[in-house]
Amino acid sequence: KLVTGVQTCALPISGAFSSPSGRTKFTRAALRLFREYNVDGIDIDWEYPTIPGYPGHAYAPEDRVHFTQLLREMRRRFGKKYEISFAAGGFTRFVEEAVDWAKVVRYVDRINLMTYDLVSGASTQTGHHTPLFSNPSQQESADHCITMLKARNIPLGKLVIGAAFYARSWKEVSPERDGLYQSGEFQSFIPYRKFPALLADSSGFVQYRDETSKSAWSYNARQKVFATYDD
């Protein structure tokens, strides 16, 4: 949903940004908030234009054009005074399909890469959800995302790598490979502040590290629980 001033627009974001009037209404509301609260810009977190996102998330092929038109309208009204950024999926399908990179990059100051959740809660196999580099078992990674964007001539100075301040855990995971790339059932998020208590050695967790991906994980053989995270 979109919050515009004190009013809430109940349209899914795909529908709300599908018309010139919707894009203009949102942009004007953002400007009012900037001035009232003395903020310096906005980050658009649309998950996702054009492609599937959270189950039930509305999307359409036309989102790709509408996303560009939204950013263009915002830049036209904001001028150079206010910063514009957007959150971009750090995975292959987003880079290849979701937005028109050649057009949107001219309107934004930076692109915040969601280089996490690269193994999502919908997955029935464990993996690194926020790896720095790819490995033979997992292509998706921060480096893979940036390499794809570099090939599209996106200025590297506009890219911000996202870090995950939480773990994702799976249950009923086989001890083979210490739980990595094994079948399992997604269990929960674990906030970073709770790592010392919930992923403790005393609870049976052992930390491992993938030196190719430069990524850590923990596995509890007794509980058959696997956790992936940034360290």
PDB file of C-alpha atoms in Angstrom:
ATOM      1  CA  LYS A   1       0.000   0.000   0.000  1.00  0.00           C
ATOM      2  CA  LEU A   2       1.040   3.581  -0.542  1.00  0.00           C
ATOM      3  CA  VAL A   3       0.874   6.206   2.155  1.00  0.00           C
ATOM      4  CA  THR A   4       0.359   9.625   0.608  1.00  0.00           C
ATOM      5  CA  GLY A   5       0.375  12.344   3.236  1.00  0.00           C
ATOM      6  CA  VAL A   6      -2.263  11.299   5.755  1.00  0.00           C
ATOM      7  CA  GLN A   7      -4.243   9.241   3.268  1.00  0.00           C
ATOM      8  CA  THR A   8      -3.602   5.618   2.395  1.00  0.00           C
ATOM      9  CA  CYS A   9      -3.989   4.327  -1.143  1.00  0.00           C
ATOM     10  CA  ALA A  10      -5.275   0.749  -1.052  1.00  0.00           C
ATOM     11  CA  LEU A  11      -4.201  -0.040  -4.614  1.00  0.00           C
ATOM     12  CA  PRO A  12      -1.327  -2.480  -4.949  1.00  0.00           C
ATOM     13  CA  ILE A  13       1.758  -0.590  -6.036  1.00  0.00           C
ATOM     14  CA  SER A  14       1.572  -1.961  -9.590  1.00  0.00           C
ATOM     15  CA  GLY A  15      -1.886  -0.425 -10.011  1.00  0.00           C
ATOM     16  CA  ALA A  16      -1.092   2.783  -8.158  1.00  0.00           C
ATOM     17  CA  PHE A  17       1.825   3.574 -10.482  1.00  0.00           C
ATOM     18  CA  SER A  18       0.076   2.463 -13.670  1.00  0.00           C
ATOM     19  CA  SER A  19      -1.402   5.888 -14.456  1.00  0.00           C
ATOM     20  CA  PRO A  20       0.067   9.385 -14.819  1.00  0.00           C
ATOM     21  CA  SER A  21      -2.303  10.642 -12.126  1.00  0.00           C
ATOM     22  CA  GLY A  22      -1.175   7.978  -9.661  1.00  0.00           C
ATOM     23  CA  ARG A  23       2.494   8.726 -10.244  1.00  0.00           C
ATOM     24  CA  THR A  24       1.904  12.473  -9.942  1.00  0.00           C
ATOM     25  CA  LYS A  25      -0.123  12.098  -6.743  1.00  0.00           C
ATOM     26  CA  PHE A  26       2.617  10.028  -5.147  1.00  0.00           C
ATOM     27  CA  THR A  27       5.378  12.427  -6.204  1.00  0.00           C
ATOM     28  CA  ARG A  28       3.536  15.482  -4.883  1.00  0.00           C
ATOM     29  CA  ALA A  29       2.849  13.727  -1.579  1.00  0.00           C
ATOM     30  CA  ALA A  30       6.527  12.843  -1.259  1.00  0.00           C
ATOM     31  CA  LEU A  31       7.492  16.468  -1.823  1.00  0.00           C
ATOM     32  CA  ARG A  32       5.104  17.599   0.915  1.00  0.00           C
ATOM     33  CA  LEU A  33       6.688  15.118   3.336  1.00  0.00           C
ATOM     34  CA  PHE A  34      10.212  16.192   2.377  1.00  0.00           C
ATOM     35  CA  ARG A  35       9.418  19.800   3.192  1.00  0.00           C
ATOM     36  CA  GLU A  36       7.435  19.097   6.339  1.00  0.00           C
ATOM     37  CA  TYR A  37       9.999  16.766   7.911  1.00  0.00           C
ATOM     38  CA  ASN A  38      13.180  18.164   6.340  1.00  0.00           C
ATOM     39  CA  VAL A  39      14.293  14.901   4.742  1.00  0.00           C
ATOM     40  CA  ASP A  40      16.679  14.694   1.819  1.00  0.00           C
ATOM     41  CA  GLY A  41      15.171  12.104  -0.479  1.00  0.00           C
ATOM     42  CA  ILE A  42      13.366   8.826  -0.990  1.00  0.00           C
ATOM     43  CA  ASP A  43      14.121   5.166  -1.607  1.00  0.00           C
ATOM     44  CA  ILE A  44      11.577   3.264  -3.722  1.00  0.00           C
ATOM     45  CA  ASP A  45      11.186  -0.319  -2.511  1.00  0.00           C
ATOM     46  CA  TRP A  46       8.911  -1.940  -5.087  1.00  0.00           C
ATOM     47  CA  GLU A  47       9.263  -5.730  -4.752  1.00  0.00           C
ATOM     48  CA  TYR A  48       8.993  -6.170  -7.706  1.00  0.00           C
ATOM     49  CA  PRO A  49       8.101  -4.420 -10.959  1.00  0.00           C
ATOM     50  CA  THR A  50       7.325  -6.772 -13.857  1.00  0.00           C
ATOM     51  CA  ILE A  51       8.158 -10.073 -12.116  1.00  0.00           C
ATOM     52  CA  PRO A  52       6.690 -12.148  -9.247  1.00  0.00           C
ATOM     53  CA  GLY A  53       7.529 -11.192  -5.682  1.00  0.00           C
ATOM     54  CA  TYR A  54       5.818 -12.079  -2.435  1.00  0.00           C
ATOM     55  CA  PRO A  55       2.963 -14.593  -3.016  1.00  0.00           C
ATOM     56  CA  GLY A  56      -0.112 -12.652  -4.136  1.00  0.00           C
ATOM     57  CA  HIS A  57       1.951  -9.630  -5.166  1.00  0.00           C
ATOM     58  CA  ALA A  58       0.378  -7.866  -8.172  1.00  0.00           C
ATOM     59  CA  TYR A  59       2.653  -7.329 -11.153  1.00  0.00           C
ATOM     60  CA  ALA A  60       2.355  -6.776 -14.904  1.00  0.00           C
ATOM     61  CA  PRO A  61       4.642  -6.517 -17.946  1.00  0.00           C
ATOM     62  CA  GLU A  62       3.787  -2.818 -18.135  1.00  0.00           C
ATOM     63  CA  ASP A  63       5.424  -2.239 -14.722  1.00  0.00           C
ATOM     64  CA  ARG A  64       8.785  -1.974 -16.460  1.00  0.00           C
ATOM     65  CA  VAL A  65       7.704   1.151 -18.343  1.00  0.00           C
ATOM     66  CA  HIS A  66       5.716   2.558 -15.429  1.00  0.00           C
ATOM     67  CA  PHE A  67       8.727   2.252 -13.117  1.00  0.00           C
ATOM     68  CA  THR A  68      10.803   4.347 -15.507  1.00  0.00           C
ATOM     69  CA  GLN A  69       7.994   6.883 -15.821  1.00  0.00           C
ATOM     70  CA  LEU A  70       7.691   7.130 -12.030  1.00  0.00           C
ATOM     71  CA  LEU A  71      11.397   7.860 -11.580  1.00  0.00           C
ATOM     72  CA  ARG A  72      11.342  10.360 -14.441  1.00  0.00           C
ATOM     73  CA  GLU A  73       8.374  12.191 -12.904  1.00  0.00           C
ATOM     74  CA  MET A  74      10.042  12.251  -9.514  1.00  0.00           C
ATOM     75  CA  ARG A  75      13.305  13.623 -10.894  1.00  0.00           C
ATOM     76  CA  ARG A  76      11.437  16.261 -12.900  1.00  0.00           C
ATOM     77  CA  ARG A  77       9.625  17.526  -9.807  1.00  0.00           C
ATOM     78  CA  PHE A  78      12.436  17.006  -7.282  1.00  0.00           C
ATOM     79  CA  GLY A  79      15.170  18.565  -9.385  1.00  0.00           C
ATOM     80  CA  LYS A  80      18.674  17.976  -8.029  1.00  0.00           C
ATOM     81  CA  LYS A  81      17.804  18.950  -4.466  1.00  0.00           C
ATOM     82  CA  TYR A  82      16.414  15.593  -3.332  1.00  0.00           C
ATOM     83  CA  GLU A  83      18.016  12.186  -3.583  1.00  0.00           C
ATOM     84  CA  ILE A  84      16.255   9.325  -5.362  1.00  0.00           C
ATOM     85  CA  SER A  85      17.290   5.705  -4.946  1.00  0.00           C
ATOM     86  CA  PHE A  86      15.574   2.374  -5.387  1.00  0.00           C
ATOM     87  CA  ALA A  87      15.913  -1.107  -3.930  1.00  0.00           C
ATOM     88  CA  ALA A  88      16.857  -3.613  -6.622  1.00  0.00           C
ATOM     89  CA  GLY A  89      16.590  -7.371  -6.361  1.00  0.00           C
ATOM     90  CA  GLY A  90      20.070  -8.870  -6.278  1.00  0.00           C
ATOM     91  CA  PHE A  91      19.143 -11.910  -8.365  1.00  0.00           C
ATOM     92  CA  THR A  92      19.349 -12.753 -12.062  1.00  0.00           C
ATOM     93  CA  ARG A  93      15.691 -12.473 -13.043  1.00  0.00           C
ATOM     94  CA  PHE A  94      15.355  -9.010 -11.533  1.00  0.00           C
ATOM     95  CA  VAL A  95      18.432  -7.747 -13.371  1.00  0.00           C
ATOM     96  CA  GLU A  96      17.334  -9.287 -16.660  1.00  0.00           C
ATOM     97  CA  GLU A  97      13.626  -8.415 -16.635  1.00  0.00           C
ATOM     98  CA  ALA A  98      12.327  -6.112 -13.912  1.00  0.00           C
ATOM     99  CA  VAL A  99      13.519  -2.629 -14.919  1.00  0.00           C
ATOM    100  CA  ASP A 100      14.920  -0.764 -17.920  1.00  0.00           C
ATOM    101  CA  TRP A 101      18.426  -0.131 -16.608  1.00  0.00           C
ATOM    102  CA  ALA A 102      19.596   2.123 -19.424  1.00  0.00           C
ATOM    103  CA  LYS A 103      16.732   4.524 -18.717  1.00  0.00           C
ATOM    104  CA  VAL A 104      16.284   4.388 -14.940  1.00  0.00           C
ATOM    105  CA  VAL A 105      19.947   4.867 -14.059  1.00  0.00           C
ATOM    106  CA  ARG A 106      19.905   8.482 -15.290  1.00  0.00           C
ATOM    107  CA  TYR A 107      17.192   9.455 -12.783  1.00  0.00           C
ATOM    108  CA  VAL A 108      18.664   7.982  -9.591  1.00  0.00           C
ATOM    109  CA  ASP A 109      21.555   8.861  -7.295  1.00  0.00           C
ATOM    110  CA  ARG A 110      22.112   5.292  -6.157  1.00  0.00           C
ATOM    111  CA  ILE A 111      20.786   1.749  -6.444  1.00  0.00           C
ATOM    112  CA  ASN A 112      20.463  -0.249  -3.224  1.00  0.00           C
ATOM    113  CA  LEU A 113      21.103  -3.878  -4.105  1.00  0.00           C
ATOM    114  CA  MET A 114      19.184  -6.451  -2.101  1.00  0.00           C
ATOM    115  CA  THR A 115      22.105  -8.872  -2.124  1.00  0.00           C
ATOM    116  CA  TYR A 116      20.374 -11.047   0.432  1.00  0.00           C
ATOM    117  CA  ASP A 117      17.398 -13.426   0.426  1.00  0.00           C
ATOM    118  CA  LEU A 118      19.159 -15.061  -2.525  1.00  0.00           C
ATOM    119  CA  VAL A 119      17.828 -18.278  -1.034  1.00  0.00           C
ATOM    120  CA  SER A 120      14.291 -17.353  -0.051  1.00  0.00           C
ATOM    121  CA  GLY A 121      11.850 -18.730   2.486  1.00  0.00           C
ATOM    122  CA  ALA A 122      10.032 -20.440  -0.373  1.00  0.00           C
ATOM    123  CA  SER A 123      13.059 -22.613  -1.066  1.00  0.00           C
ATOM    124  CA  THR A 124      13.011 -26.245   0.043  1.00  0.00           C
ATOM    125  CA  GLN A 125      16.805 -26.396  -0.153  1.00  0.00           C
ATOM    126  CA  THR A 126      19.298 -24.636   2.062  1.00  0.00           C
ATOM    127  CA  GLY A 127      22.004 -22.329   0.730  1.00  0.00           C
ATOM    128  CA  HIS A 128      23.696 -19.006   1.362  1.00  0.00           C
ATOM    129  CA  HIS A 129      21.078 -16.278   1.456  1.00  0.00           C
ATOM    130  CA  THR A 130      23.672 -13.479   1.293  1.00  0.00           C
ATOM    131  CA  PRO A 131      26.906 -14.756  -0.293  1.00  0.00           C
ATOM    132  CA  LEU A 132      29.567 -12.380  -1.526  1.00  0.00           C
ATOM    133  CA  PHE A 133      30.704 -14.634  -4.395  1.00  0.00           C
ATOM    134  CA  SER A 134      29.196 -17.467  -6.444  1.00  0.00           C
ATOM    135  CA  ASN A 135      30.288 -21.087  -6.124  1.00  0.00           C
ATOM    136  CA  PRO A 136      29.701 -24.188  -8.269  1.00  0.00           C
ATOM    137  CA  SER A 137      26.485 -24.975  -6.351  1.00  0.00           C
ATOM    138  CA  GLN A 138      25.048 -21.443  -6.269  1.00  0.00           C
ATOM    139  CA  GLN A 139      25.283 -18.803  -8.978  1.00  0.00           C
ATOM    140  CA  GLU A 140      23.382 -16.027  -7.203  1.00  0.00           C
ATOM    141  CA  SER A 141      25.666 -13.743  -5.183  1.00  0.00           C
ATOM    142  CA  ALA A 142      26.563 -10.082  -4.697  1.00  0.00           C
ATOM    143  CA  ASP A 143      29.441 -10.397  -7.156  1.00  0.00           C
ATOM    144  CA  HIS A 144      27.230 -12.078  -9.776  1.00  0.00           C
ATOM    145  CA  CYS A 145      24.664  -9.267  -9.480  1.00  0.00           C
ATOM    146  CA  ILE A 146      27.283  -6.524  -9.799  1.00  0.00           C
ATOM    147  CA  THR A 147      28.948  -8.279 -12.739  1.00  0.00           C
ATOM    148  CA  MET A 148      25.608  -8.339 -14.594  1.00  0.00           C
ATOM    149  CA  LEU A 149      25.058  -4.629 -13.895  1.00  0.00           C
ATOM    150  CA  LYS A 150      28.606  -3.750 -14.936  1.00  0.00           C
ATOM    151  CA  ALA A 151      27.927  -5.488 -18.263  1.00  0.00           C
ATOM    152  CA  ARG A 152      24.939  -3.150 -18.662  1.00  0.00           C
ATOM    153  CA  ASN A 153      27.207  -0.127 -18.128  1.00  0.00           C
ATOM    154  CA  ILE A 154      25.672   0.844 -14.788  1.00  0.00           C
ATOM    155  CA  PRO A 155      28.068   3.242 -12.999  1.00  0.00           C
ATOM    156  CA  LEU A 156      29.588   1.229 -10.168  1.00  0.00           C
ATOM    157  CA  GLY A 157      29.669   4.358  -7.997  1.00  0.00           C
ATOM    158  CA  LYS A 158      25.866   4.253  -7.838  1.00  0.00           C
ATOM    159  CA  LEU A 159      25.725   0.697  -6.476  1.00  0.00           C
ATOM    160  CA  VAL A 160      25.280  -0.033  -2.762  1.00  0.00           C
ATOM    161  CA  ILE A 161      25.703  -3.625  -1.561  1.00  0.00           C
ATOM    162  CA  GLY A 162      23.076  -4.763   0.945  1.00  0.00           C
ATOM    163  CA  ALA A 163      24.015  -6.655   4.104  1.00  0.00           C
ATOM    164  CA  ALA A 164      21.655  -8.951   5.995  1.00  0.00           C
ATOM    165  CA  PHE A 165      21.165  -8.172   9.676  1.00  0.00           C
ATOM    166  CA  TYR A 166      19.309 -11.436  10.163  1.00  0.00           C
ATOM    167  CA  ALA A 167      19.657 -15.155   9.546  1.00  0.00           C
ATOM    168  CA  ARG A 168      17.290 -17.495   7.744  1.00  0.00           C
ATOM    169  CA  SER A 169      16.883 -20.952   9.237  1.00  0.00           C
ATOM    170  CA  TRP A 170      15.604 -24.298   7.941  1.00  0.00           C
ATOM    171  CA  LYS A 171      14.565 -27.372   9.912  1.00  0.00           C
ATOM    172  CA  GLU A 172      14.672 -31.107   9.171  1.00  0.00           C
ATOM    173  CA  VAL A 173      17.973 -30.634   7.350  1.00  0.00           C
ATOM    174  CA  SER A 174      20.286 -33.584   6.632  1.00  0.00           C
ATOM    175  CA  PRO A 175      23.784 -33.453   8.195  1.00  0.00           C
ATOM    176  CA  GLU A 176      25.405 -34.060   4.793  1.00  0.00           C
ATOM    177  CA  ARG A 177      27.800 -31.182   3.956  1.00  0.00           C
ATOM    178  CA  ASP A 178      26.975 -29.849   7.435  1.00  0.00           C
ATOM    179  CA  GLY A 179      23.497 -28.914   6.211  1.00  0.00           C
ATOM    180  CA  LEU A 180      24.581 -26.835   3.216  1.00  0.00           C
ATOM    181  CA  TYR A 181      22.583 -27.353  -0.018  1.00  0.00           C
ATOM    182  CA  GLN A 182      20.348 -29.956   1.590  1.00  0.00           C
ATOM    183  CA  SER A 183      16.568 -30.281   1.531  1.00  0.00           C
ATOM    184  CA  GLY A 184      14.654 -28.754   4.412  1.00  0.00           C
ATOM    185  CA  GLU A 185      11.696 -26.666   5.500  1.00  0.00           C
ATOM    186  CA  PHE A 186      12.039 -22.946   6.108  1.00  0.00           C
ATOM    187  CA  GLN A 187      11.697 -22.247   9.817  1.00  0.00           C
ATOM    188  CA  SER A 188      12.220 -18.574  10.702  1.00  0.00           C
ATOM    189  CA  PHE A 189      14.137 -15.322  10.564  1.00  0.00           C
ATOM    190  CA  ILE A 190      16.626 -14.725  13.389  1.00  0.00           C
ATOM    191  CA  PRO A 191      17.492 -11.066  14.163  1.00  0.00           C
ATOM    192  CA  TYR A 192      21.214 -10.328  14.374  1.00  0.00           C
ATOM    193  CA  ARG A 193      20.940  -9.295  18.026  1.00  0.00           C
ATOM    194  CA  LYS A 194      19.677 -12.792  18.882  1.00  0.00           C
ATOM    195  CA  PHE A 195      22.528 -14.686  17.214  1.00  0.00           C
ATOM    196  CA  PRO A 196      24.516 -15.137  20.480  1.00  0.00           C
ATOM    197  CA  ALA A 197      21.518 -16.745  22.183  1.00  0.00           C
ATOM    198  CA  LEU A 198      19.843 -18.697  19.374  1.00  0.00           C
ATOM    199  CA  LEU A 199      22.906 -19.811  17.369  1.00  0.00           C
ATOM    200  CA  ALA A 200      25.178 -20.446  20.340  1.00  0.00           C
ATOM    201  CA  ASP A 201      27.727 -23.234  20.579  1.00  0.00           C
ATOM    202  CA  SER A 202      26.107 -24.189  23.877  1.00  0.00           C
ATOM    203  CA  SER A 203      22.843 -24.870  22.008  1.00  0.00           C
ATOM    204  CA  GLY A 204      24.571 -27.288  19.676  1.00  0.00           C
ATOM    205  CA  PHE A 205      25.312 -25.015  16.709  1.00  0.00           C
ATOM    206  CA  VAL A 206      28.650 -25.176  14.923  1.00  0.00           C
ATOM    207  CA  GLN A 207      29.734 -22.366  12.598  1.00  0.00           C
ATOM    208  CA  TYR A 208      31.195 -23.183   9.181  1.00  0.00           C
ATOM    209  CA  ARG A 209      32.566 -21.007   6.403  1.00  0.00           C
ATOM    210  CA  ASP A 210      32.478 -21.294   2.620  1.00  0.00           C
ATOM    211  CA  GLU A 211      35.798 -19.784   1.524  1.00  0.00           C
ATOM    212  CA  THR A 212      34.687 -19.611  -2.111  1.00  0.00           C
ATOM    213  CA  SER A 213      31.525 -17.633  -1.387  1.00  0.00           C
ATOM    214  CA  LYS A 214      33.070 -15.866   1.637  1.00  0.00           C
ATOM    215  CA  SER A 215      29.921 -16.737   3.542  1.00  0.00           C
ATOM    216  CA  ALA A 216      29.208 -18.266   6.953  1.00  0.00           C
ATOM    217  CA  TRP A 217      26.524 -20.648   8.145  1.00  0.00           C
ATOM    218  CA  SER A 218      25.708 -22.644  11.257  1.00  0.00           C
ATOM    219  CA  TYR A 219      24.331 -26.158  11.637  1.00  0.00           C
ATOM    220  CA  ASN A 220      22.894 -27.970  14.635  1.00  0.00           C
ATOM    221  CA  ALA A 221      23.225 -31.702  14.006  1.00  0.00           C
ATOM    222  CA  ARG A 222      21.092 -32.658  17.010  1.00  0.00           C
ATOM    223  CA  GLN A 223      18.189 -30.393  16.066  1.00  0.00           C
ATOM    224  CA  LYS A 224      18.809 -30.709  12.292  1.00  0.00           C
ATOM    225  CA  VAL A 225      18.591 -26.916  11.954  1.00  0.00           C
ATOM    226  CA  PHE A 226      20.564 -24.898   9.396  1.00  0.00           C
ATOM    227  CA  ALA A 227      21.064 -21.111   9.522  1.00  0.00           C
ATOM    228  CA  THR A 228      22.532 -18.807   6.847  1.00  0.00           C
ATOM    229  CA  TYR A 229      23.621 -15.222   7.544  1.00  0.00           C
ATOM    230  CA  ASP A 230      26.206 -12.446   7.147  1.00  0.00           C
ATOM    231  CA  ASP A 231      28.943 -12.458   9.782  1.00  0.00           C
TER     232      ASP A 231
END
